[in-house]
């Protein structure tokens, strides 16, 4: 499972790069327009993804900034949001690279954001959620981009593995 999660960390970085590259081609108005995704616009959805990753990484590591609301807008401008995303992706890669089997299998406890409740679960299932959550909202980003007339992005894991991610095959 360690290799599996490390692969997902690398894939996560790659897929985020694809989305941010496509977002950079949008006008500011399109970037901020509500296209029906859960958080409305591409701007707000990309902010949410960074918010959620920071919350989870704070839970996992005990370090870093953790917003207190899931709809926080951390960055108004795409360039600063992209730089923060890149840094968070590198942080996730570095952290998953340091995990060992015992840590991954162990329980950990955290407090939820929306309805503050203490939850204890295996780290492995929470980490699976982190990557699944990214995929879920990147799908909404993809929908937003195509609704704005942009070409579909090739974001499938297998596409990553057959190209840039060959080391994981």
PDB file of C-alpha atoms in Angstrom:
ATOM      1  CA  UNK A   1       0.000   0.000   0.000  1.00  0.00           C
ATOM      2  CA  UNK A   2       2.883   2.392   0.593  1.00  0.00           C
ATOM      3  CA  UNK A   3       3.843   2.234  -3.092  1.00  0.00           C
ATOM      4  CA  UNK A   4       0.180   2.632  -4.024  1.00  0.00           C
ATOM      5  CA  UNK A   5      -0.206   5.844  -2.034  1.00  0.00           C
ATOM      6  CA  UNK A   6       3.099   7.207  -3.309  1.00  0.00           C
ATOM      7  CA  UNK A   7       1.877   6.582  -6.840  1.00  0.00           C
ATOM      8  CA  UNK A   8      -1.325   8.472  -6.037  1.00  0.00           C
ATOM      9  CA  UNK A   9       0.704  11.380  -4.667  1.00  0.00           C
ATOM     10  CA  UNK A  10       2.674  11.567  -7.922  1.00  0.00           C
ATOM     11  CA  UNK A  11      -0.495  11.205  -9.981  1.00  0.00           C
ATOM     12  CA  UNK A  12      -2.188  13.893  -7.889  1.00  0.00           C
ATOM     13  CA  UNK A  13       0.610  16.366  -8.673  1.00  0.00           C
ATOM     14  CA  UNK A  14       0.492  15.501 -12.379  1.00  0.00           C
ATOM     15  CA  UNK A  15      -3.304  15.807 -12.635  1.00  0.00           C
ATOM     16  CA  UNK A  16      -3.322  19.090 -10.739  1.00  0.00           C
ATOM     17  CA  UNK A  17      -0.715  20.428 -13.158  1.00  0.00           C
ATOM     18  CA  UNK A  18      -3.001  19.535 -16.090  1.00  0.00           C
ATOM     19  CA  UNK A  19      -5.938  21.362 -14.528  1.00  0.00           C
ATOM     20  CA  UNK A  20      -3.921  24.449 -13.599  1.00  0.00           C
ATOM     21  CA  UNK A  21      -2.379  24.628 -17.074  1.00  0.00           C
ATOM     22  CA  UNK A  22      -5.861  24.595 -18.599  1.00  0.00           C
ATOM     23  CA  UNK A  23      -7.122  27.158 -16.064  1.00  0.00           C
ATOM     24  CA  UNK A  24      -4.326  29.538 -17.032  1.00  0.00           C
ATOM     25  CA  UNK A  25      -5.840  29.772 -20.528  1.00  0.00           C
ATOM     26  CA  UNK A  26      -9.128  31.159 -19.189  1.00  0.00           C
ATOM     27  CA  UNK A  27     -10.106  34.777 -18.850  1.00  0.00           C
ATOM     28  CA  UNK A  28     -10.469  35.957 -15.268  1.00  0.00           C
ATOM     29  CA  UNK A  29     -14.242  36.198 -15.773  1.00  0.00           C
ATOM     30  CA  UNK A  30     -14.450  32.574 -16.945  1.00  0.00           C
ATOM     31  CA  UNK A  31     -12.158  31.428 -14.134  1.00  0.00           C
ATOM     32  CA  UNK A  32     -14.571  32.958 -11.619  1.00  0.00           C
ATOM     33  CA  UNK A  33     -17.888  32.154 -13.352  1.00  0.00           C
ATOM     34  CA  UNK A  34     -20.274  29.784 -11.591  1.00  0.00           C
ATOM     35  CA  UNK A  35     -20.727  26.707 -13.784  1.00  0.00           C
ATOM     36  CA  UNK A  36     -22.684  24.551 -11.354  1.00  0.00           C
ATOM     37  CA  UNK A  37     -19.880  22.678  -9.644  1.00  0.00           C
ATOM     38  CA  UNK A  38     -20.322  22.077  -5.912  1.00  0.00           C
ATOM     39  CA  UNK A  39     -18.242  25.182  -5.131  1.00  0.00           C
ATOM     40  CA  UNK A  40     -19.487  27.022  -8.227  1.00  0.00           C
ATOM     41  CA  UNK A  41     -16.512  28.307 -10.151  1.00  0.00           C
ATOM     42  CA  UNK A  42     -13.165  26.846 -11.071  1.00  0.00           C
ATOM     43  CA  UNK A  43     -11.598  29.487  -8.815  1.00  0.00           C
ATOM     44  CA  UNK A  44     -13.571  28.359  -5.772  1.00  0.00           C
ATOM     45  CA  UNK A  45     -13.223  24.637  -6.540  1.00  0.00           C
ATOM     46  CA  UNK A  46      -9.435  24.868  -6.841  1.00  0.00           C
ATOM     47  CA  UNK A  47      -9.347  26.825  -3.580  1.00  0.00           C
ATOM     48  CA  UNK A  48     -11.478  24.128  -1.926  1.00  0.00           C
ATOM     49  CA  UNK A  49      -9.091  21.405  -3.048  1.00  0.00           C
ATOM     50  CA  UNK A  50      -6.177  23.260  -1.490  1.00  0.00           C
ATOM     51  CA  UNK A  51      -8.206  23.946   1.672  1.00  0.00           C
ATOM     52  CA  UNK A  52      -9.098  20.268   2.072  1.00  0.00           C
ATOM     53  CA  UNK A  53      -5.540  19.092   1.438  1.00  0.00           C
ATOM     54  CA  UNK A  54      -4.206  21.520   4.021  1.00  0.00           C
ATOM     55  CA  UNK A  55      -6.779  20.381   6.559  1.00  0.00           C
ATOM     56  CA  UNK A  56      -5.916  16.718   6.002  1.00  0.00           C
ATOM     57  CA  UNK A  57      -2.169  17.309   5.987  1.00  0.00           C
ATOM     58  CA  UNK A  58      -2.433  19.232   9.255  1.00  0.00           C
ATOM     59  CA  UNK A  59      -4.339  16.263  10.689  1.00  0.00           C
ATOM     60  CA  UNK A  60      -1.809  13.773   9.341  1.00  0.00           C
ATOM     61  CA  UNK A  61       1.361  15.643  10.283  1.00  0.00           C
ATOM     62  CA  UNK A  62       0.387  18.098  13.002  1.00  0.00           C
ATOM     63  CA  UNK A  63       2.018  20.906  11.007  1.00  0.00           C
ATOM     64  CA  UNK A  64       0.968  23.509   8.468  1.00  0.00           C
ATOM     65  CA  UNK A  65      -1.949  25.831   7.991  1.00  0.00           C
ATOM     66  CA  UNK A  66      -5.455  24.409   8.311  1.00  0.00           C
ATOM     67  CA  UNK A  67      -8.395  26.586   7.280  1.00  0.00           C
ATOM     68  CA  UNK A  68     -11.471  26.386   9.489  1.00  0.00           C
ATOM     69  CA  UNK A  69     -14.081  26.323   6.708  1.00  0.00           C
ATOM     70  CA  UNK A  70     -14.287  24.149   3.607  1.00  0.00           C
ATOM     71  CA  UNK A  71     -15.284  27.046   1.353  1.00  0.00           C
ATOM     72  CA  UNK A  72     -12.447  29.373   2.344  1.00  0.00           C
ATOM     73  CA  UNK A  73     -10.831  31.295  -0.497  1.00  0.00           C
ATOM     74  CA  UNK A  74      -7.135  31.177   0.287  1.00  0.00           C
ATOM     75  CA  UNK A  75      -5.962  32.900  -2.877  1.00  0.00           C
ATOM     76  CA  UNK A  76      -7.797  35.267  -5.192  1.00  0.00           C
ATOM     77  CA  UNK A  77      -5.307  35.088  -8.053  1.00  0.00           C
ATOM     78  CA  UNK A  78      -4.567  31.982 -10.094  1.00  0.00           C
ATOM     79  CA  UNK A  79      -0.791  32.424 -10.043  1.00  0.00           C
ATOM     80  CA  UNK A  80      -0.567  32.492  -6.242  1.00  0.00           C
ATOM     81  CA  UNK A  81      -3.096  29.657  -5.972  1.00  0.00           C
ATOM     82  CA  UNK A  82      -1.041  27.603  -8.457  1.00  0.00           C
ATOM     83  CA  UNK A  83       2.169  28.214  -6.509  1.00  0.00           C
ATOM     84  CA  UNK A  84       0.488  27.128  -3.270  1.00  0.00           C
ATOM     85  CA  UNK A  85      -0.961  24.052  -5.002  1.00  0.00           C
ATOM     86  CA  UNK A  86       2.464  23.069  -6.291  1.00  0.00           C
ATOM     87  CA  UNK A  87       3.966  23.437  -2.815  1.00  0.00           C
ATOM     88  CA  UNK A  88       1.169  21.363  -1.239  1.00  0.00           C
ATOM     89  CA  UNK A  89       1.569  18.632  -3.847  1.00  0.00           C
ATOM     90  CA  UNK A  90       5.290  18.457  -3.072  1.00  0.00           C
ATOM     91  CA  UNK A  91       4.467  18.309   0.636  1.00  0.00           C
ATOM     92  CA  UNK A  92       2.105  15.386   0.058  1.00  0.00           C
ATOM     93  CA  UNK A  93       4.728  13.560  -2.013  1.00  0.00           C
ATOM     94  CA  UNK A  94       7.403  14.106   0.633  1.00  0.00           C
ATOM     95  CA  UNK A  95       5.111  12.963   3.456  1.00  0.00           C
ATOM     96  CA  UNK A  96       3.913   9.818   1.688  1.00  0.00           C
ATOM     97  CA  UNK A  97       7.563   9.073   0.937  1.00  0.00           C
ATOM     98  CA  UNK A  98       8.315   9.019   4.681  1.00  0.00           C
ATOM     99  CA  UNK A  99       5.412   6.761   5.694  1.00  0.00           C
ATOM    100  CA  UNK A 100       6.082   3.244   6.912  1.00  0.00           C
ATOM    101  CA  UNK A 101       3.765   0.234   7.143  1.00  0.00           C
ATOM    102  CA  UNK A 102       3.125   0.612  10.870  1.00  0.00           C
ATOM    103  CA  UNK A 103       2.141   4.274  10.588  1.00  0.00           C
ATOM    104  CA  UNK A 104      -0.106   3.587   7.617  1.00  0.00           C
ATOM    105  CA  UNK A 105      -1.887   0.767   9.466  1.00  0.00           C
ATOM    106  CA  UNK A 106      -2.260   2.659  12.755  1.00  0.00           C
ATOM    107  CA  UNK A 107      -5.359   4.530  13.856  1.00  0.00           C
ATOM    108  CA  UNK A 108      -5.323   8.253  14.166  1.00  0.00           C
ATOM    109  CA  UNK A 109      -7.822  10.676  15.652  1.00  0.00           C
ATOM    110  CA  UNK A 110      -8.938  14.060  14.371  1.00  0.00           C
ATOM    111  CA  UNK A 111     -11.814  16.520  14.699  1.00  0.00           C
ATOM    112  CA  UNK A 112     -14.047  17.199  11.700  1.00  0.00           C
ATOM    113  CA  UNK A 113     -14.571  20.724  10.358  1.00  0.00           C
ATOM    114  CA  UNK A 114     -18.279  20.912   9.537  1.00  0.00           C
ATOM    115  CA  UNK A 115     -19.703  19.286  12.678  1.00  0.00           C
ATOM    116  CA  UNK A 116     -16.824  19.150  15.164  1.00  0.00           C
ATOM    117  CA  UNK A 117     -16.775  15.501  16.101  1.00  0.00           C
ATOM    118  CA  UNK A 118     -13.806  13.386  17.098  1.00  0.00           C
ATOM    119  CA  UNK A 119     -13.170  10.547  14.640  1.00  0.00           C
ATOM    120  CA  UNK A 120     -10.720   7.673  14.952  1.00  0.00           C
ATOM    121  CA  UNK A 121      -9.908   5.631  11.872  1.00  0.00           C
ATOM    122  CA  UNK A 122      -6.948   3.933  10.216  1.00  0.00           C
ATOM    123  CA  UNK A 123      -4.591   6.365   8.555  1.00  0.00           C
ATOM    124  CA  UNK A 124      -4.755   4.283   5.361  1.00  0.00           C
ATOM    125  CA  UNK A 125      -8.478   4.885   4.821  1.00  0.00           C
ATOM    126  CA  UNK A 126      -8.153   8.603   5.524  1.00  0.00           C
ATOM    127  CA  UNK A 127      -5.295   8.842   3.039  1.00  0.00           C
ATOM    128  CA  UNK A 128      -7.425   7.005   0.464  1.00  0.00           C
ATOM    129  CA  UNK A 129     -10.079   9.667   1.044  1.00  0.00           C
ATOM    130  CA  UNK A 130      -7.560  12.471   0.458  1.00  0.00           C
ATOM    131  CA  UNK A 131      -6.784  11.174  -3.022  1.00  0.00           C
ATOM    132  CA  UNK A 132     -10.370  10.216  -3.843  1.00  0.00           C
ATOM    133  CA  UNK A 133     -11.520  13.690  -2.817  1.00  0.00           C
ATOM    134  CA  UNK A 134      -8.989  15.240  -5.181  1.00  0.00           C
ATOM    135  CA  UNK A 135     -10.229  13.070  -8.041  1.00  0.00           C
ATOM    136  CA  UNK A 136     -13.855  13.917  -7.284  1.00  0.00           C
ATOM    137  CA  UNK A 137     -13.357  17.680  -7.392  1.00  0.00           C
ATOM    138  CA  UNK A 138     -10.896  17.563 -10.307  1.00  0.00           C
ATOM    139  CA  UNK A 139     -13.775  15.943 -12.198  1.00  0.00           C
ATOM    140  CA  UNK A 140     -15.819  19.038 -11.411  1.00  0.00           C
ATOM    141  CA  UNK A 141     -12.938  21.191 -12.632  1.00  0.00           C
ATOM    142  CA  UNK A 142     -12.924  19.181 -15.855  1.00  0.00           C
ATOM    143  CA  UNK A 143     -16.673  19.706 -16.228  1.00  0.00           C
ATOM    144  CA  UNK A 144     -16.234  23.433 -15.662  1.00  0.00           C
ATOM    145  CA  UNK A 145     -13.487  23.677 -18.266  1.00  0.00           C
ATOM    146  CA  UNK A 146     -15.506  21.803 -20.881  1.00  0.00           C
ATOM    147  CA  UNK A 147     -18.586  23.927 -20.077  1.00  0.00           C
ATOM    148  CA  UNK A 148     -16.389  26.918 -20.887  1.00  0.00           C
ATOM    149  CA  UNK A 149     -15.587  25.406 -24.297  1.00  0.00           C
ATOM    150  CA  UNK A 150     -12.139  24.080 -23.468  1.00  0.00           C
ATOM    151  CA  UNK A 151     -10.980  20.656 -24.683  1.00  0.00           C
ATOM    152  CA  UNK A 152     -11.393  17.655 -22.423  1.00  0.00           C
ATOM    153  CA  UNK A 153      -8.392  16.878 -20.251  1.00  0.00           C
ATOM    154  CA  UNK A 154      -6.882  13.406 -20.140  1.00  0.00           C
ATOM    155  CA  UNK A 155      -6.856  12.930 -16.364  1.00  0.00           C
ATOM    156  CA  UNK A 156      -7.240   9.161 -16.077  1.00  0.00           C
ATOM    157  CA  UNK A 157      -4.724   7.433 -13.853  1.00  0.00           C
ATOM    158  CA  UNK A 158      -3.891   4.963 -16.610  1.00  0.00           C
ATOM    159  CA  UNK A 159      -2.966   7.839 -18.949  1.00  0.00           C
ATOM    160  CA  UNK A 160      -0.540   9.114 -16.307  1.00  0.00           C
ATOM    161  CA  UNK A 161       0.897   5.622 -15.800  1.00  0.00           C
ATOM    162  CA  UNK A 162       1.429   5.018 -19.523  1.00  0.00           C
ATOM    163  CA  UNK A 163       3.223   8.316 -19.963  1.00  0.00           C
ATOM    164  CA  UNK A 164       4.795  10.432 -17.219  1.00  0.00           C
ATOM    165  CA  UNK A 165       4.147   7.857 -14.486  1.00  0.00           C
ATOM    166  CA  UNK A 166       5.880   4.827 -16.030  1.00  0.00           C
ATOM    167  CA  UNK A 167       7.959   4.335 -12.890  1.00  0.00           C
ATOM    168  CA  UNK A 168       4.783   3.229 -11.105  1.00  0.00           C
ATOM    169  CA  UNK A 169       3.890   0.461 -13.580  1.00  0.00           C
TER     170      UNK A 169
END
